[in-house]
Short mmCIF file of C-alpha atoms in Angstrom, two decimals:
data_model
loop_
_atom_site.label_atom_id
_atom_site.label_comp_id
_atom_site.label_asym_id
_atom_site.label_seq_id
_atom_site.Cartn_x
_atom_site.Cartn_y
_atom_site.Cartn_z
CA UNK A 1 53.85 0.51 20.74
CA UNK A 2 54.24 3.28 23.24
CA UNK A 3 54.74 3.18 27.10
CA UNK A 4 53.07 5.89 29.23
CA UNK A 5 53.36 5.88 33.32
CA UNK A 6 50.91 6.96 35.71
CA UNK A 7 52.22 8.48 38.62
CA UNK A 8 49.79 7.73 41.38
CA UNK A 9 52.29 8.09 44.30
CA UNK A 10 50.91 9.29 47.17
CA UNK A 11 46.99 8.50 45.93
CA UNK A 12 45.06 6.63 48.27
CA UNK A 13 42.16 4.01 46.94
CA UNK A 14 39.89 4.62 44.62
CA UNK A 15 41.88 7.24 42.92
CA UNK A 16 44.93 4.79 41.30
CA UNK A 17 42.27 2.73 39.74
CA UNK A 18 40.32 4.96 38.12
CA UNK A 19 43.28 7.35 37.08
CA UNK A 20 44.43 3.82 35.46
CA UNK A 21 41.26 2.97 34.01
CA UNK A 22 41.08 6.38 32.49
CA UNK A 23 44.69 6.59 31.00
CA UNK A 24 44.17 3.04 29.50
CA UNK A 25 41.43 3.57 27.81
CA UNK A 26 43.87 6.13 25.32
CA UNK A 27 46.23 3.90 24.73
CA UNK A 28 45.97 1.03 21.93
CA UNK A 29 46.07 -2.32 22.33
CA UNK A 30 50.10 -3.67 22.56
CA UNK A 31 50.21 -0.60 24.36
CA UNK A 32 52.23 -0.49 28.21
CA UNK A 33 50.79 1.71 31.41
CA UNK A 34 52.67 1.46 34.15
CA UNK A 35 51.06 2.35 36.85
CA UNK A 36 53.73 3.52 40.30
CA UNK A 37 51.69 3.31 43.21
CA UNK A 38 52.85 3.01 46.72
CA UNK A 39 49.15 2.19 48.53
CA UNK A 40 48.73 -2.04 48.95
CA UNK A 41 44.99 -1.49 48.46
CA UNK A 42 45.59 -0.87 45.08
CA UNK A 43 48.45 -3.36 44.38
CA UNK A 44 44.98 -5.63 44.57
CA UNK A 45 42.16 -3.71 43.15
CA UNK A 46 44.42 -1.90 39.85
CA UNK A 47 46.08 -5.65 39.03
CA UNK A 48 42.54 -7.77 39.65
CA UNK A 49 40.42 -5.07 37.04
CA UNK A 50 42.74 -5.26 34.94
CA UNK A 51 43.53 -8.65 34.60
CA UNK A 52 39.36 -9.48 34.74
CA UNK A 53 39.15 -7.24 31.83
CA UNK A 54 41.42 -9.44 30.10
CA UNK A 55 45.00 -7.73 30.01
CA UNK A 56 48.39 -8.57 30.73
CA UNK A 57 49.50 -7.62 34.70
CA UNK A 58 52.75 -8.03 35.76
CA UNK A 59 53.74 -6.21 39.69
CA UNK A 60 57.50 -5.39 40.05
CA UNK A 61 58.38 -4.13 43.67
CA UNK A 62 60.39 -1.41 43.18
CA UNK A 63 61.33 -0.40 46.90
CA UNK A 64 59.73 -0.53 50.13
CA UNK A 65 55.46 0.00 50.10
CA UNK A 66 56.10 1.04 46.15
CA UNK A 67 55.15 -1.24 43.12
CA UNK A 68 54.82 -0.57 39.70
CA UNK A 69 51.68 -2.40 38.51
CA UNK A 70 52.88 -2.76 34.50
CA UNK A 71 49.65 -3.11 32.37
CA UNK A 72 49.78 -4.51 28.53
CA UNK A 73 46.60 -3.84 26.46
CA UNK A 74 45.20 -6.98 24.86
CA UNK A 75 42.18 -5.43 23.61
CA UNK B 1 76.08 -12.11 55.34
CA UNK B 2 72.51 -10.22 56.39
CA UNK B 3 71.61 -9.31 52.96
CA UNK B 4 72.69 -13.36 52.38
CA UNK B 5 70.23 -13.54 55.32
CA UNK B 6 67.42 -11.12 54.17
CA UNK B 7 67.49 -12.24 50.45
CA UNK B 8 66.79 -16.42 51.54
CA UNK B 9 63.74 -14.82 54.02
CA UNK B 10 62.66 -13.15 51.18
CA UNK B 11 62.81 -15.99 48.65
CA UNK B 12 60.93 -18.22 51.10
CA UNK B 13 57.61 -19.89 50.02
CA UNK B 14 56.06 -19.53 53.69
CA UNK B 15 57.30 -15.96 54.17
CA UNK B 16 55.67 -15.11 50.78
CA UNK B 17 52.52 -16.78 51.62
CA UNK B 18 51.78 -15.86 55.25
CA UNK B 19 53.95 -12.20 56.02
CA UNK B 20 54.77 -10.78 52.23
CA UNK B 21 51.45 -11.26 50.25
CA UNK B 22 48.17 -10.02 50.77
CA UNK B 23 45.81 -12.96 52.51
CA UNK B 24 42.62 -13.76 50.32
CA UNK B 25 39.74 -12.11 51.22
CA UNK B 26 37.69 -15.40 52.58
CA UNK B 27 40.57 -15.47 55.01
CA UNK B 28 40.46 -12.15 55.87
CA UNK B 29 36.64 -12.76 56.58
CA UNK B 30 36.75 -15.64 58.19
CA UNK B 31 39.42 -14.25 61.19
CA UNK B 32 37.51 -11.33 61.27
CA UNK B 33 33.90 -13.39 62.10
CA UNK B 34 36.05 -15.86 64.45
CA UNK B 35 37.56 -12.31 66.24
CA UNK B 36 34.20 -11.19 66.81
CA UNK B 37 33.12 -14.52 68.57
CA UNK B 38 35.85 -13.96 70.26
CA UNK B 39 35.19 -10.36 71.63
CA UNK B 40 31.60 -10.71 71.76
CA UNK B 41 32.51 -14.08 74.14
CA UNK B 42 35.10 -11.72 76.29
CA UNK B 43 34.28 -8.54 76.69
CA UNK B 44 30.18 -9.00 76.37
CA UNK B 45 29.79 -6.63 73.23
CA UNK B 46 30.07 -6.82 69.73
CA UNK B 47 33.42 -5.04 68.12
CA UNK B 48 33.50 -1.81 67.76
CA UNK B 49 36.06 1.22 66.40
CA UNK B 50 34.94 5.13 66.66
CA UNK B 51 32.71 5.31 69.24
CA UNK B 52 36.51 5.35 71.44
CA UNK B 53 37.95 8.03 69.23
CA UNK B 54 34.46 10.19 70.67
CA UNK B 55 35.91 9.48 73.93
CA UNK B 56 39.52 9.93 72.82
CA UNK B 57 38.35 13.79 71.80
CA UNK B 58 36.20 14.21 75.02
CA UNK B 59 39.45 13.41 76.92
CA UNK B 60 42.00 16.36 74.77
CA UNK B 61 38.72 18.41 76.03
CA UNK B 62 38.97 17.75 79.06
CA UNK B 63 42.57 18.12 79.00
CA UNK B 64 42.26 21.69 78.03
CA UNK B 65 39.60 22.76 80.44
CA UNK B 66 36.57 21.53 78.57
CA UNK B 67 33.62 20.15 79.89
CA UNK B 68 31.30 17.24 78.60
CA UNK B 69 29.03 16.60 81.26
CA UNK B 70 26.16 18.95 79.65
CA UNK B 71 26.49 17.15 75.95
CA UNK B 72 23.74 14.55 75.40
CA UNK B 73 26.25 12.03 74.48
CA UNK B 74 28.32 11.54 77.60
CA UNK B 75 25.05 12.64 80.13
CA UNK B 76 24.23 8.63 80.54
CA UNK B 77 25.92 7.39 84.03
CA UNK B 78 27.42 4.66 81.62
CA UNK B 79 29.25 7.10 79.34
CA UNK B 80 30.63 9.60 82.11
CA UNK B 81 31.53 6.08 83.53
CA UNK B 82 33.84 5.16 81.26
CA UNK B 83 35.42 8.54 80.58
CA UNK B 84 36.02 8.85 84.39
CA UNK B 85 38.05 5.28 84.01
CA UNK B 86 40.15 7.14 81.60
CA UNK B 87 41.69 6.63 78.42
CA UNK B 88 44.18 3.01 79.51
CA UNK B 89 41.08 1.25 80.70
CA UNK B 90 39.05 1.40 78.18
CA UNK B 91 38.81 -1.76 76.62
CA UNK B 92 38.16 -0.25 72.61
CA UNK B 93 40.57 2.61 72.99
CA UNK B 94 43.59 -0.37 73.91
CA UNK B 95 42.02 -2.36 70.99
CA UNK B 96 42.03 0.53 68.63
CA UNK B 97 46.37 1.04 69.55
CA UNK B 98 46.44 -2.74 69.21
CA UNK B 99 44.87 -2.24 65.46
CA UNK B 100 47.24 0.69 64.84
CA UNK B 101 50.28 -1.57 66.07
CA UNK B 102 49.23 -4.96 64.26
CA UNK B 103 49.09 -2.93 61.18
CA UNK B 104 52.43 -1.12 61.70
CA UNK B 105 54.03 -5.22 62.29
CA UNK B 106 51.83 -6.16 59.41
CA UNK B 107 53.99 -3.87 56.98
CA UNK B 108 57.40 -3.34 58.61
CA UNK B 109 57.49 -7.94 58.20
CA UNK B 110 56.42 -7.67 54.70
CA UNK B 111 59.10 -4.61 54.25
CA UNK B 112 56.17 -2.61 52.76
CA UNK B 113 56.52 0.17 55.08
CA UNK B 114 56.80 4.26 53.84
CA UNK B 115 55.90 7.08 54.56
CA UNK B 116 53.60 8.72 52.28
CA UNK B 117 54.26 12.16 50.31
CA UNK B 118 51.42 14.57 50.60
CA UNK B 119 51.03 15.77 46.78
CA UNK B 120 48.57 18.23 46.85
CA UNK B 121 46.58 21.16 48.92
CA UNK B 122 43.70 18.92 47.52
CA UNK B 123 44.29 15.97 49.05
CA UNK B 124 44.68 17.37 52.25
CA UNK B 125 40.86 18.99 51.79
CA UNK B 126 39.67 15.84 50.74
CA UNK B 127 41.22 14.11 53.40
CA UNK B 128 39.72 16.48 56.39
CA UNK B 129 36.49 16.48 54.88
CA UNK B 130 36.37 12.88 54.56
CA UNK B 131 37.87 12.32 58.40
CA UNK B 132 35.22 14.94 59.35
CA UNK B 133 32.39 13.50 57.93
CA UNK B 134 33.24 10.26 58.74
CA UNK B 135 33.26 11.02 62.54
CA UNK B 136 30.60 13.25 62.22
CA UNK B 137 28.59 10.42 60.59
CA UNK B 138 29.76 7.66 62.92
CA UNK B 139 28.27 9.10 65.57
CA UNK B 140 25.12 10.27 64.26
CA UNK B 141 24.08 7.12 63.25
CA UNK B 142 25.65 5.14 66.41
CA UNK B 143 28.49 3.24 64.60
CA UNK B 144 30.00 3.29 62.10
CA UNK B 145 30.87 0.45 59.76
CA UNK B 146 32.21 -1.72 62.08
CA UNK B 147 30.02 -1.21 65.19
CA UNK B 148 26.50 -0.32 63.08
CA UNK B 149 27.70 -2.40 59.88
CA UNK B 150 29.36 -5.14 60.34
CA UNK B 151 28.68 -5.82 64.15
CA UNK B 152 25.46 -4.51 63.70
CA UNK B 153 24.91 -7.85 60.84
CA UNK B 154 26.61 -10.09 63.06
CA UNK B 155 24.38 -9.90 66.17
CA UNK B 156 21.51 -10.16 63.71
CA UNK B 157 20.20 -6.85 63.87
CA UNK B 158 17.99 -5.19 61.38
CA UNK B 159 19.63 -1.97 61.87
CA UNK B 160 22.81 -3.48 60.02
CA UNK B 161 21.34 -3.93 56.91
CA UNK B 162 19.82 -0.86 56.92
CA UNK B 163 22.52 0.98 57.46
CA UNK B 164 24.48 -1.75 54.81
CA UNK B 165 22.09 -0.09 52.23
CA UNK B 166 23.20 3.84 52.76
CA UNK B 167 26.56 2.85 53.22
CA UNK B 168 26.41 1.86 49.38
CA UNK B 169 24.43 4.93 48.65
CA UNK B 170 26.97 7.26 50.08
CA UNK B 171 29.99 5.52 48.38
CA UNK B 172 28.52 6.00 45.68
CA UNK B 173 27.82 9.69 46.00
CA UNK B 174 31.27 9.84 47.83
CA UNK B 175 33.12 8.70 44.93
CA UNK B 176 31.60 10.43 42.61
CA UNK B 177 32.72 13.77 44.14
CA UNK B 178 36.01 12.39 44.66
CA UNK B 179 36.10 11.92 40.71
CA UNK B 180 35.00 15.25 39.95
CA UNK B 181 36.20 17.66 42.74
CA UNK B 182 39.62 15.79 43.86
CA UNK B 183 40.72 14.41 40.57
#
């Protein structure tokens, strides 16, 4: 079980999601991305894909305008 | 006592619901197409967003000794009209600072406000090239997605769907580049 973040600070829509969609497809499933992003476009479009492809989302707010979008791989 | 304050606003159901959270998209739509009754009903034309910021750079021409009169695009009566009024009575120039300030409220209530880091030279590129294009194309094709697109659709104008269709085709070409140049 490793846990690998994906700094997309700064990254405007559609570049968090597919950096994220990228970076999880290396990891194995139990495996954590977090994914720090600080555009609200993608605190919808990162957390829907990923939950509609079946893994576990959970969004922390970590300050103001910057989530971490925390993705477990379920398969 | 105010972070007492700040911390019971922020635990509240309603604030969550209607200030902190992202509204669904259907209700997003639905404003939006009740908005548009709205302006069409008030002002006599459908909404629209870019063709003011044509205006807004004929006016910082103007400003530094420029002249538009000999372009084809302000040589109607109508459009030397309206940059004659100047820029605080034009009715889509005030709506685009309303936009601008209803989005800066939107974020500073939810406390989602920051400013940005610029991380790369690259995403500066990619950002002029996208702003130029998109004004570029805007105007070329007389709208751009709101006025051609989505106005276009809502007065039930062919030319909407039409320009629906290459809208999709130059996403798709956009973001591919974006992938492979800017990634």
């Amino acid at each position: 079980m490793k846990e690998v973040t994906l700094d997309c600070l700064g990254e405007a829509c559609p570049v968090p999601l597919v950096k994220a969609q990228k970076a999880l497809e290396d990891l194995e499933v139990g495996d954590v991305l977090v994914v720090q992003i600080d555009h609200s476009c993608a605190m919808k479009n990162v957390p829907d894909w990923a939950r509609e492809a079946g893994h576990n989302v959970e969004i922390e707010e970590v300050d103001d305008g910057e989530w971490e979008v925390v993705i477990e791989k379920a398969k | 006592m105010l972070k007492k304050l700040s911390d019971t606003i922020a635990a509240n159901d309603y604030y969550k619901v209607w200030l902190k959270d992202a509204w669904p998209y259907i209700t997003g739509a639905v404003l939006l197409s009740i908005f548009q009754i709205v302006t069409m009903a008030a002002t006599g034309s459908p909404w629209g967003v870019s063709a003011a910021f044509a205006n807004w750079g004929a006016w910082i021409y103007q400003a530094v000794g420029g002249s538009v009169e000999k372009l084809y695009y302000f040589s109607s009566d109508g459009a030397l009209a309206v940059l004659e009024r100047g820029f605080f009575r034009d009715p889509p120039t005030i709506r685009n600072l309303g936009i601008i300030a209803g989005a800066l409220f939107s974020v500073l209530i939810a406390s989602g406000f920051k400013i940005k880091k610029i991380k790369t030279g690259k995403q500066v590129v990619a950002a002029v090239l996208g702003g130029l294009l998109m004004g570029y194309g805007a105007r070329i094709g007389f709208g751009c997605n709101i006025g051609a697109l989505y106005s276009g659709i809502s007065v039930l104008s062919l030319s909407g769907w039409v320009f629906g269709v290459f809208i999709f085709l130059g996403a798709i070409v956009g973001s591919k580049m974006l992938v492979k140049y800017f990634m």
